[in-house]
XYZ file of C-alpha atoms in Angstrom:
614
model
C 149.354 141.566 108.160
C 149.748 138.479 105.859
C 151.393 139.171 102.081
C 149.815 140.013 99.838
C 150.032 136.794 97.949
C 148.171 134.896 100.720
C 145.553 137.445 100.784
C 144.980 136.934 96.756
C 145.163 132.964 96.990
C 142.549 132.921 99.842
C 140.160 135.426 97.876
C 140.510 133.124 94.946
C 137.469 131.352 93.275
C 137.262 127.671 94.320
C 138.355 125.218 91.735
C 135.579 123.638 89.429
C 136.887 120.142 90.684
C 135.537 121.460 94.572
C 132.257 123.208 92.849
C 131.363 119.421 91.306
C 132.110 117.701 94.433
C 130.133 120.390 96.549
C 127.057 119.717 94.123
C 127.670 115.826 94.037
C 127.205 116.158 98.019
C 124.404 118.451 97.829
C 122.596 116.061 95.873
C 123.238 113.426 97.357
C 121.628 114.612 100.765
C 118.826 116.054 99.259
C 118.264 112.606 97.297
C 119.267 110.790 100.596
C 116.426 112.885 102.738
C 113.643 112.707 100.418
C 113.924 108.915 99.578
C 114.011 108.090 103.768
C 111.112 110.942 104.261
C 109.255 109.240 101.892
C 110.098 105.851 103.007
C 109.239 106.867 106.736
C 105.806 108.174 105.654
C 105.255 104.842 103.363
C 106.220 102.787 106.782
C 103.927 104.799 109.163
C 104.440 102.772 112.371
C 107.868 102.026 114.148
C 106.022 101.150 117.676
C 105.619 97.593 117.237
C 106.516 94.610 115.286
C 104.767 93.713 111.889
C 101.980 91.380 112.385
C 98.823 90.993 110.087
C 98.159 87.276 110.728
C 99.273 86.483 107.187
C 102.160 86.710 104.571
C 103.752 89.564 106.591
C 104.399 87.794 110.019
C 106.661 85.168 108.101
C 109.815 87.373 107.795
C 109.889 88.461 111.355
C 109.628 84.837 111.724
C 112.755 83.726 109.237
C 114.765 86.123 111.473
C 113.965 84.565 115.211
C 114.493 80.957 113.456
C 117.566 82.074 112.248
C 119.164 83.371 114.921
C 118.109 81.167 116.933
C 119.711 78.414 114.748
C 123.055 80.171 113.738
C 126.574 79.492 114.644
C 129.058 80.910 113.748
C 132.469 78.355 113.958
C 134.162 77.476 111.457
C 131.529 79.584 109.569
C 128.378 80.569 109.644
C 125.901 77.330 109.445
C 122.082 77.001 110.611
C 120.875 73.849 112.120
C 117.623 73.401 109.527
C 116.614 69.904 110.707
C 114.988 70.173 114.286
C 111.857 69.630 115.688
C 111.528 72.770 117.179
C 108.554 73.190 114.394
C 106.593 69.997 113.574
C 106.734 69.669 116.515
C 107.442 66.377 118.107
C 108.532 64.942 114.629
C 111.101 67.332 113.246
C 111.350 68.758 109.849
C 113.820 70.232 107.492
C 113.499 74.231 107.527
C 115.657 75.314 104.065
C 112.357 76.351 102.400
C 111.873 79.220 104.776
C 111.904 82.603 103.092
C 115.394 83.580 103.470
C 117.093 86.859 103.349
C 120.246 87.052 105.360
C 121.209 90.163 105.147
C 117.698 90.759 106.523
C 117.971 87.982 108.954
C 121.379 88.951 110.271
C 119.627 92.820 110.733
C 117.015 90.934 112.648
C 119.440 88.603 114.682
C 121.779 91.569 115.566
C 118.818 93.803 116.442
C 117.238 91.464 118.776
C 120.090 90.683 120.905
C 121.434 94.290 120.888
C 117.668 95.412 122.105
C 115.967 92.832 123.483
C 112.148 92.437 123.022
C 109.642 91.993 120.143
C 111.213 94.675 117.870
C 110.467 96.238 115.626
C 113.159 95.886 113.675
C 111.688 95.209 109.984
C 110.544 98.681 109.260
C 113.870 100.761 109.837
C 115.471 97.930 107.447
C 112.738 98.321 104.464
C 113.828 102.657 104.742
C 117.353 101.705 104.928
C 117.379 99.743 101.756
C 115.189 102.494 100.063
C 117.335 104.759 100.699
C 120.467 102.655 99.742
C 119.029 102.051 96.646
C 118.523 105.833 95.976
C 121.750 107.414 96.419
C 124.175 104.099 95.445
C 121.686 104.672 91.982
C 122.800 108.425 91.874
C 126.226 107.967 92.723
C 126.551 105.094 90.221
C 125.027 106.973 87.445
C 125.930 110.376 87.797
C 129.073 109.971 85.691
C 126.569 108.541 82.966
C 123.733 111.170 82.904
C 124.593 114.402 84.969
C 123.017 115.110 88.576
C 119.087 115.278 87.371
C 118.764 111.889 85.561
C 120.653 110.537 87.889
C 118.771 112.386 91.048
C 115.709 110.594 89.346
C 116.985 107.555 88.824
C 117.506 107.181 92.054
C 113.718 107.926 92.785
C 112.346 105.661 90.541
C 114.420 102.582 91.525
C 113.113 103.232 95.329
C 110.150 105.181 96.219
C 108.551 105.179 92.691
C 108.994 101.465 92.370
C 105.690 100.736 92.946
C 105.106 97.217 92.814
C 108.142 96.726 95.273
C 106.091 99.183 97.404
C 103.126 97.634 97.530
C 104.935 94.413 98.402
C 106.063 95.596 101.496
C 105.163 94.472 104.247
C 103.083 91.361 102.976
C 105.949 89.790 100.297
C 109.314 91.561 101.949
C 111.508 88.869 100.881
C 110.923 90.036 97.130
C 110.360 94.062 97.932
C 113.751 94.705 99.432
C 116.124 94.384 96.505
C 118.623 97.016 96.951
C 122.014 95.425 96.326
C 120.400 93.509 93.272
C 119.455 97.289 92.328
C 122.890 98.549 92.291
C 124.311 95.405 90.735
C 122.714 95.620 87.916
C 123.406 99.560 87.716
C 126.902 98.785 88.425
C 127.516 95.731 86.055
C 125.342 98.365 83.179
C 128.008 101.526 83.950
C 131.391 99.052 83.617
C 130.042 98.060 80.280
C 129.484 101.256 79.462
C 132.980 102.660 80.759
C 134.528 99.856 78.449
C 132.380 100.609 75.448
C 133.467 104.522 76.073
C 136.976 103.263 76.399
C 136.927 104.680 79.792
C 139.835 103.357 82.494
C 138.101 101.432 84.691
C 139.425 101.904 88.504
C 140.539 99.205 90.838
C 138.641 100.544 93.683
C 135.452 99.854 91.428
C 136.167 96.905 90.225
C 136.769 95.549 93.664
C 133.277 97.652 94.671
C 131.615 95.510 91.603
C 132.850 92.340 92.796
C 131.608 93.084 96.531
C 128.330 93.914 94.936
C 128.005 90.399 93.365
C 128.920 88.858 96.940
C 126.437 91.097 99.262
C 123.231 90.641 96.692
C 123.807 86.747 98.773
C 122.227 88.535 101.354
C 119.202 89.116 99.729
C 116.461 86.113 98.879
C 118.313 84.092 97.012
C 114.960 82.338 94.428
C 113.573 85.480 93.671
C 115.935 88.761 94.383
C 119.429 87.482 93.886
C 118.818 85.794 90.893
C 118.044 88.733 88.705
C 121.426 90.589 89.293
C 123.585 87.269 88.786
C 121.625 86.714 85.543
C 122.231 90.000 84.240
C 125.899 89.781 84.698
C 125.673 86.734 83.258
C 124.073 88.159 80.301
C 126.502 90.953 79.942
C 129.993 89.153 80.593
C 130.032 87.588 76.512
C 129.244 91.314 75.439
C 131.442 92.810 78.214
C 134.200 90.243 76.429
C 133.727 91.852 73.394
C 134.032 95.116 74.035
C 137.450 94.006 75.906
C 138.395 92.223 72.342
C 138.056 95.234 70.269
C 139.778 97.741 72.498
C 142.361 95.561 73.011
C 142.537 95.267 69.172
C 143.191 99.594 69.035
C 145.637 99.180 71.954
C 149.274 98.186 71.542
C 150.973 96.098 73.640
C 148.008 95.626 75.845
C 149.082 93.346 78.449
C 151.809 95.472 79.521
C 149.741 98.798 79.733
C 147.279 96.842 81.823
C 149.296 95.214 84.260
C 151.372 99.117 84.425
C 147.776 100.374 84.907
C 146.625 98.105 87.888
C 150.128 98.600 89.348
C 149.825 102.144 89.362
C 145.820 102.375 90.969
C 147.197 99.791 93.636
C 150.154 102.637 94.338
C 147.665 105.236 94.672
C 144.625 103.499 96.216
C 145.985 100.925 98.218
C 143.938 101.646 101.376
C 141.064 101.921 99.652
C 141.519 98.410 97.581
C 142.753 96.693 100.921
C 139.487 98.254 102.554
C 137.107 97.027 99.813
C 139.003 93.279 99.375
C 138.123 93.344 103.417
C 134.940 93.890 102.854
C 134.577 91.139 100.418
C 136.354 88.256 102.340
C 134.088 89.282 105.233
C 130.719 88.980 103.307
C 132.043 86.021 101.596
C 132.629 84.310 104.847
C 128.782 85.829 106.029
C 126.821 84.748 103.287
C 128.462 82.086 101.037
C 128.150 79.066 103.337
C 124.716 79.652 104.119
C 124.022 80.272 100.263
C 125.573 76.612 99.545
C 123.850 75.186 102.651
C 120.560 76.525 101.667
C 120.732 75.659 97.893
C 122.495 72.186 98.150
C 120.140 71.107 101.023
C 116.808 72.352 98.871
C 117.901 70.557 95.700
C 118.147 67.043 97.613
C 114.785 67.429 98.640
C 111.955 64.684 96.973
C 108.718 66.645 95.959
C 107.490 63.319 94.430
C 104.531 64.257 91.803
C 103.571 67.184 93.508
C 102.371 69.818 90.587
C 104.389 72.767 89.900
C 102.483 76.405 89.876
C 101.503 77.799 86.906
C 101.699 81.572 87.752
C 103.047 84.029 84.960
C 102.213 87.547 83.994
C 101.048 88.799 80.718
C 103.450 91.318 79.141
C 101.158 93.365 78.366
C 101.117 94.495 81.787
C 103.648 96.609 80.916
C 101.422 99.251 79.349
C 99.291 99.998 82.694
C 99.561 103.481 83.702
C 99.364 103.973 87.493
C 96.067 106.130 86.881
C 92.741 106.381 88.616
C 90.508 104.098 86.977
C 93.404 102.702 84.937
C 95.768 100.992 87.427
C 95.627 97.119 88.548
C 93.707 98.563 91.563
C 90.829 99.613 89.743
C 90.665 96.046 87.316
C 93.271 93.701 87.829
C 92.662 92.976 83.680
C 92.960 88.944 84.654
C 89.654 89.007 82.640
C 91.120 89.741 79.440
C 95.019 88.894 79.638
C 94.352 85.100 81.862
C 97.431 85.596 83.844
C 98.408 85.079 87.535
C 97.564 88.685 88.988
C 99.466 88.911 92.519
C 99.707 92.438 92.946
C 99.491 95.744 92.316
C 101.733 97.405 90.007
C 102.829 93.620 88.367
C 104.356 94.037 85.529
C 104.346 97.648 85.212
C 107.091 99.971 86.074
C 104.821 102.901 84.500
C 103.865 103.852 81.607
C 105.930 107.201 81.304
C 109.495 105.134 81.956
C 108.420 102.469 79.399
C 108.049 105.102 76.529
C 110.752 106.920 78.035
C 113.181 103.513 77.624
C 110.994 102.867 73.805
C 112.581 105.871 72.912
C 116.367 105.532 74.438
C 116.350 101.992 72.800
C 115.072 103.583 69.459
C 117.845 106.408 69.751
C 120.888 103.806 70.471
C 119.746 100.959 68.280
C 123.101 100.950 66.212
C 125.030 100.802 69.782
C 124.228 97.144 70.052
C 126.536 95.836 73.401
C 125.566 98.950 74.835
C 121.958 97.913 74.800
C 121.811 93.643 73.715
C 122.314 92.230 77.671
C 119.300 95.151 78.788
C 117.009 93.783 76.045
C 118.265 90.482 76.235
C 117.036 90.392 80.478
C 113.776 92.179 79.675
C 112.921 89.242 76.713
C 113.714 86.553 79.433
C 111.703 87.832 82.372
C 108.634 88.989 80.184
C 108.459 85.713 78.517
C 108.735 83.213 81.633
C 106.038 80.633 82.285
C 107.005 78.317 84.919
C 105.913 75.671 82.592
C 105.287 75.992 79.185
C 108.198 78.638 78.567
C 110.651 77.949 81.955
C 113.105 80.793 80.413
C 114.577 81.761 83.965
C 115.130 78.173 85.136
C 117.984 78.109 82.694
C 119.954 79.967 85.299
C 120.612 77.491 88.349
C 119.620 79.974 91.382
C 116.134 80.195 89.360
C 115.433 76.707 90.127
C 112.546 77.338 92.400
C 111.024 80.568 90.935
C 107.506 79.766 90.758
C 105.745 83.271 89.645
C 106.854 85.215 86.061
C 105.227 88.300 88.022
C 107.949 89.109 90.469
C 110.647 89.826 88.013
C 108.376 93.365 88.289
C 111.162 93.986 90.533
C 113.507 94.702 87.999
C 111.257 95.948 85.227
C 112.054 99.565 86.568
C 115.809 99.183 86.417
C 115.986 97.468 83.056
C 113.444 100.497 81.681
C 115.357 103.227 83.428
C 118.568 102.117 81.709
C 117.450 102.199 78.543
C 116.054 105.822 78.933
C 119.368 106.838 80.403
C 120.551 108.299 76.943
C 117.191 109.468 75.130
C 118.224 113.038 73.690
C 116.343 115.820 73.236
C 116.184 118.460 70.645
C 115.015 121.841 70.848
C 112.632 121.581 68.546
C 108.807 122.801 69.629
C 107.591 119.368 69.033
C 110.465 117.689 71.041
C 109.598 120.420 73.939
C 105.771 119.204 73.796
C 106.811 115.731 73.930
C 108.879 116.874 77.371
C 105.944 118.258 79.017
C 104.057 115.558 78.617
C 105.974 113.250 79.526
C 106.797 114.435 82.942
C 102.985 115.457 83.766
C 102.243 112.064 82.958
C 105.245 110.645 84.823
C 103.998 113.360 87.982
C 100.639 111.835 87.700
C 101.774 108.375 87.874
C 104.025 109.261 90.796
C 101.809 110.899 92.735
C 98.538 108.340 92.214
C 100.849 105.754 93.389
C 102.281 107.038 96.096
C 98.512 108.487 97.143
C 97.272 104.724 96.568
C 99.818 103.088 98.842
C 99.815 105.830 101.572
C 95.898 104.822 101.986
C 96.977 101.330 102.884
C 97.941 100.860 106.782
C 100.589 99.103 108.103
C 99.617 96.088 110.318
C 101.696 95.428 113.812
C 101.201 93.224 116.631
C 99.213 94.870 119.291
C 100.165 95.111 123.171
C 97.780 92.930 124.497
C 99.067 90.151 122.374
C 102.727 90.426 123.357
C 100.707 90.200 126.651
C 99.048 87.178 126.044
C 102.878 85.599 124.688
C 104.651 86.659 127.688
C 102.393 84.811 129.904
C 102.905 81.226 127.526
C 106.697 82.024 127.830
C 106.565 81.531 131.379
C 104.737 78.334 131.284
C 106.852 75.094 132.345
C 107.261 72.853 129.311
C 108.966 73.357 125.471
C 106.156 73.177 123.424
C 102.226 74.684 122.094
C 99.997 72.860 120.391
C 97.517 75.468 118.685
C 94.716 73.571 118.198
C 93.081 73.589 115.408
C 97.155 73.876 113.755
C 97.999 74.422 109.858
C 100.675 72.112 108.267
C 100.432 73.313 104.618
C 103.089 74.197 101.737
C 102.771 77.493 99.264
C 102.600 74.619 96.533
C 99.517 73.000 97.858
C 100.993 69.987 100.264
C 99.510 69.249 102.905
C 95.741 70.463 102.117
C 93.786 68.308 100.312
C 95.550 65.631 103.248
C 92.929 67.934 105.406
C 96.270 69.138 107.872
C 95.227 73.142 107.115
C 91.579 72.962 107.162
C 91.401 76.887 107.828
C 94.087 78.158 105.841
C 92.957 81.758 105.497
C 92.700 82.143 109.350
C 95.451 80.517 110.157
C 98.730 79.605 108.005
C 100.683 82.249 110.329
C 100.106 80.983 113.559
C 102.740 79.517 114.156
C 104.790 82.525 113.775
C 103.532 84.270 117.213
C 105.998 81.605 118.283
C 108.576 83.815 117.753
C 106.845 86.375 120.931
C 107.080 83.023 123.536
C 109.500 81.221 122.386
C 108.282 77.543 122.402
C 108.209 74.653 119.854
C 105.147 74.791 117.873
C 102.967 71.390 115.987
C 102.128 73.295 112.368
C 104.047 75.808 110.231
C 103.442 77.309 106.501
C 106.439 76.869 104.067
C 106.941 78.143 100.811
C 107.879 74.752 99.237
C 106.877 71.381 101.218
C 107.823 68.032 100.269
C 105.074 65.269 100.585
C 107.941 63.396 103.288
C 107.535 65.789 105.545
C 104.161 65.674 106.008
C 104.159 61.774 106.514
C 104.509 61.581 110.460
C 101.531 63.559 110.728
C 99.308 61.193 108.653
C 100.701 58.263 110.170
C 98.658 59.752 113.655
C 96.082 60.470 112.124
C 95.918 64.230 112.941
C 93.768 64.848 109.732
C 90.614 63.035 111.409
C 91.296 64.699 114.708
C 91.640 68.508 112.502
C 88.774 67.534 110.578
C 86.045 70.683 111.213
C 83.158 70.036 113.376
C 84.365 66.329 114.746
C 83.042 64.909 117.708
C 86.009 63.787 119.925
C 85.793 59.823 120.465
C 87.366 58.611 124.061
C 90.422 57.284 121.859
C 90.927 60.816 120.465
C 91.021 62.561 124.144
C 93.584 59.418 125.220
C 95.675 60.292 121.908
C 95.939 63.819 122.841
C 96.571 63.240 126.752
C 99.445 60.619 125.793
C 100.738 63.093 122.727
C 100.919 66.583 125.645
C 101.837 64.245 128.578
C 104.700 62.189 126.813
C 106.325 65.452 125.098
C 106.251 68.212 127.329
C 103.544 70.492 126.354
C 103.156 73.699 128.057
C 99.422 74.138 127.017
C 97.393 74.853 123.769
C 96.293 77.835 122.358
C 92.916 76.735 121.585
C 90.789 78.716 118.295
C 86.923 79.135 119.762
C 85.759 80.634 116.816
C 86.910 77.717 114.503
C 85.265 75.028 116.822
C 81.941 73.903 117.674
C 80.186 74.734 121.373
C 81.297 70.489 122.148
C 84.752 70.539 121.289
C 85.396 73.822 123.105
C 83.336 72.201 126.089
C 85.634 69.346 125.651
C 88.687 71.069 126.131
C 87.418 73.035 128.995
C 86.401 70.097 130.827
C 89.522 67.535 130.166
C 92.297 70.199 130.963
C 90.633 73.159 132.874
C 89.767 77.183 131.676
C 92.248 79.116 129.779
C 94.435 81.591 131.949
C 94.617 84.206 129.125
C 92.698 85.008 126.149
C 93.138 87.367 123.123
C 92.977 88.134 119.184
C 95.542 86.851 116.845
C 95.041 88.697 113.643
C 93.023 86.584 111.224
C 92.545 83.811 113.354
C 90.300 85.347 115.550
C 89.985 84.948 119.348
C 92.367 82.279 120.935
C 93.170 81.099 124.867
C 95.389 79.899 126.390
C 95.197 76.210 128.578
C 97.956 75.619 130.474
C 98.395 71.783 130.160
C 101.830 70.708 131.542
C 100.683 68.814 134.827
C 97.333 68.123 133.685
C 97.285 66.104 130.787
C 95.996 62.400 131.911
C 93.704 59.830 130.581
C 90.955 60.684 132.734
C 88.936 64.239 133.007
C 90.285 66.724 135.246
């Protein structure tokens, strides 16, 4: 029989340090399951890879280009001038969509599994659910468990323009490490206004933070987080100033204090300063690559977008009748409407941060860098009012509307602290905020669930494993769509069906061949040269009748550069060019349906293009 001592120390009451650890746990899964069962239900379809013949199919895309493109010695570099688009002429691929956090997901995926994927949708419910509990576990300290348990929710699921972005705009709806940058960067200011020790192992966690957001896009995403540290560094300073003023001998209780973390957390700090020289070495040279390669790039007189959003947008409820679905309010406010949910995070968190900021307006650093981000981002016009593009990594932000991203962050901070007193009145005010916050939530989430998620079908993958077997490097989709985001390449007549087909060229990534046309965000006016010089916009031209010196160009273009066929468009051609086709290079071996293109086939062409009929 043990002692009676043992017996009374193992019938003791766990310590309140266990309880609050227990709870922080419980939480945390409960947060954890609800954000990825949401997410999962959001998603809907994990059989096949995300395809809708538009916007969507480019970031499947960025990821096959850039893994097929990497290396990794010295350190990780893509080869971005190749011809294996623009095909034979060669073009310069930096203003691709990037993401390479994404990218590498996609790259590691695809060679660990093999196939088409997908891959895409687990990573969109991964960073949702990042997002939620690095939010909770960040902000816990600040709020308690429940603010910060909602928090969490809001910044993921509830974000509802990011939402609705995804699948069609996924380079700016995944934004979780910008997320919890921003959280992080808000807390340590917080912590030093509070005269709170800040602890080595999240300092070090702060500083990785600033290093992995790299891995998100860099024009968009990235930028917001970097700014807002770069906002709250001069107050950060001052809080810094005046505690060191109240603290004697400071220099030698700091250095004792650093000394004494690295004692007691050394594997932790040698774990987290890993962690950072790895993503350093992942993302940094690609960053500079990408950034120094776009700014050297000529875009001659070409006009820069005028897309902003109208602050105002910031008092749309997510409603029935109300929200951007049921009037996108362009009439009144003469904006740039994109999407749903722009510039509205809801209307429940923007009173809800009204009345934090009206609560704390004497605590002035706590507060100055949130406001001072929200002013900036609401006020952007690319340009009569270019606030943003003060920042360098904001250099080619063309739309005010997708700082919406953040608009939920920035709000939810400055709600963090709203008190309430128990007054009947204050009690009132409680209940109607969260049935109106309920409502919002679950219209929104309603709304999106009604949309369906678009993926590539089987007989398509079909249709590209039968071109991937074809001798010979290249396609030429006839007609093809050479065309920038800012408008190059179409009045030159080289994307004469734009809406049908400026992601065609992405099926390349199914059959793996060098393609003639490709859509870029940004497209300078040089690149497009070599493709005027042949005249391609005569030959592209809709409903042209094919001279005898067109066929010869096109035999001596396939023959002379290793063609394995051309994916030929039927609906976007007349009856005599299709009967042209048919009878200079023979009947298409497979046919099928590229989203928004429409019906396409497949002409094998590698030993029969010649200057004669065949």
């Amino acid at each position: 029989m043990p002692p009676a001592e043992s017996v009374r120390h193992t019938s003791r009451p766990a310590s309140p340090a266990y309880w609050t650890r227990a709870t922080d746990w419980t939480w945390l899964a409960l947060l954890a399951a609800l954000t990825a069962g949401l997410a999962i239900w959001v998603v809907g379809k994990f059989s096949h890879p995300l395809s809708d013949g538009n916007d969507t199919d480019q970031f499947e895309y960025v990821g096959y280009f850039f893994g097929k493109n990497l290396s990794f010695w010295p350190f990780p570099r893509l080869n971005l001038i190749n011809n294996q688009t623009f095909y034979p002429y060669g073009t310069n691929n930096v203003f691709l969509d990037w993401g390479f956090e994404r990218d590498y997901w996609y790259t590691f995926c695809s060679k660990l599994f093999g196939g088409p994927g997908p891959y895409l949708q687990p990573y969109y419910v991964y960073s949702l659910t990042i997002t939620a509990v690095g939010t909770y576990w960040l902000l816990r300290p600040l709020s308690g468990s429940l603010r910060a348990f909602l928090a969490g929710l809001i910044l993921s699921v509830f974000n509802f323009y990011a939402l609705y972005k995804f699948p069609v705009h996924m380079n700016v709806c995944v934004g979780h490490w910008t997320v919890l940058c921003i959280v992080a960067t808000y807390r340590l200011l917080w912590m030093m206004l509070h005269r709170q020790a800040v602890s080595l192992p999240y300092a070090l966690g702060w500083v990785w933070l600033h290093v992995l957001v790299l891995g998100q896009e860099l024009g968009y995403v990235a930028g917001f987080a970097l700014t807002f540290t770069t906002l709250t560094i001069p107050v950060a300073a001052v809080a810094l100033y005046q505690w060191g003023k109240l603290l004697p001998n400071w220099r030698h209780a700091f250095g004792h204090y650093v000394h004494e973390e690295y004692q007691t957390r050394k594997a932790v700090s040698w774990l987290l300063l890993g962690c950072i020289l790895f993503t350093l070495w992942l993302y940094v040279p690609l960053t500079l690559q990408i950034a120094f390669t776009a700014w050297r790039a000529d875009y001659g007189a070409v006009p820069e977008t005028r897309a902003w959003s109208h602050p105002v947008r910031l008092l749309l409820p997510y409603l029935p009748g109300l929200d951007s679905f049921a009037m996108s309010y362009q009439h009144w406010l003469h904006d740039t409407f994109e999407s749903y949910g722009q510039g509205s995070p809801g209307l429940y968190l923007v009173v809800l941060g009204a009345v934090g900021l009206w609560q704390t307006h004497r605590s002035v650093l706590l507060w100055l860098p949130v406001v001072l981000m929200l002013l900036l981002c609401l006020s952007y016009h690319p340009i009569l009012f270019p606030t943003l593009k003060l920042f360098p990594w904001f250099s080619f932000n063309r739309h005010g509307g997708r700082a919406s991203l953040i608009y939920p962050v920035l709000f939810t901070l400055l709600a963090l602290p709203v008190r309430w007193s128990d007054s009947r009145n204050a009690r009132w005010a409680v209940c109607c905020l969260g049935l109106l916050m309920l409502t919002e939530w679950t219209h929104g989430l309603r709304t999106r669930l009604q949309i369906p998620l678009d993926t590539v079908s089987d007989d398509v993958l079909r249709y590209c494993a039968t071109i991937r077997r074809q001798p010979g490097v290249a396609v030429l989709d006839f007609p093809f769509c050479t065309v920038g985001a800012d408008g190059v390449g179409a009045p030159e007549g080289l994307c004469p069906y734009y809406d049908q087909q400026n992601a065609i060229f992405t099926f390349r990534r199914f059959y793996d061949k060098s393609g003639v046309g490709q859509y870029f965000g940004r497209l300078p006016p040089a690149e497009i040269q070599p493709f005027l010089r042949d005249g391609w916009p005569r030959l592209l031209a809709p409903g042209r009748t094919f001279t005898a010196q067109d066929w010869q160009f096109l035999d001596r273009f396939l023959r002379q550069n290793d063609f394995a066929g051309i994916n030929l468009y039927p609906d976007l051609l007349t009856p005599a060019q299709l009967a042209g086709f048919y009878q200079r290079y023979g009947p298409p071996i497979a046919e099928t349906r590229f989203p928004a293109a429409g019906r396409v086939v497949f002409i094998p062409v590698h030993s029969k293009a010649s200057t004669g009929n065949n």
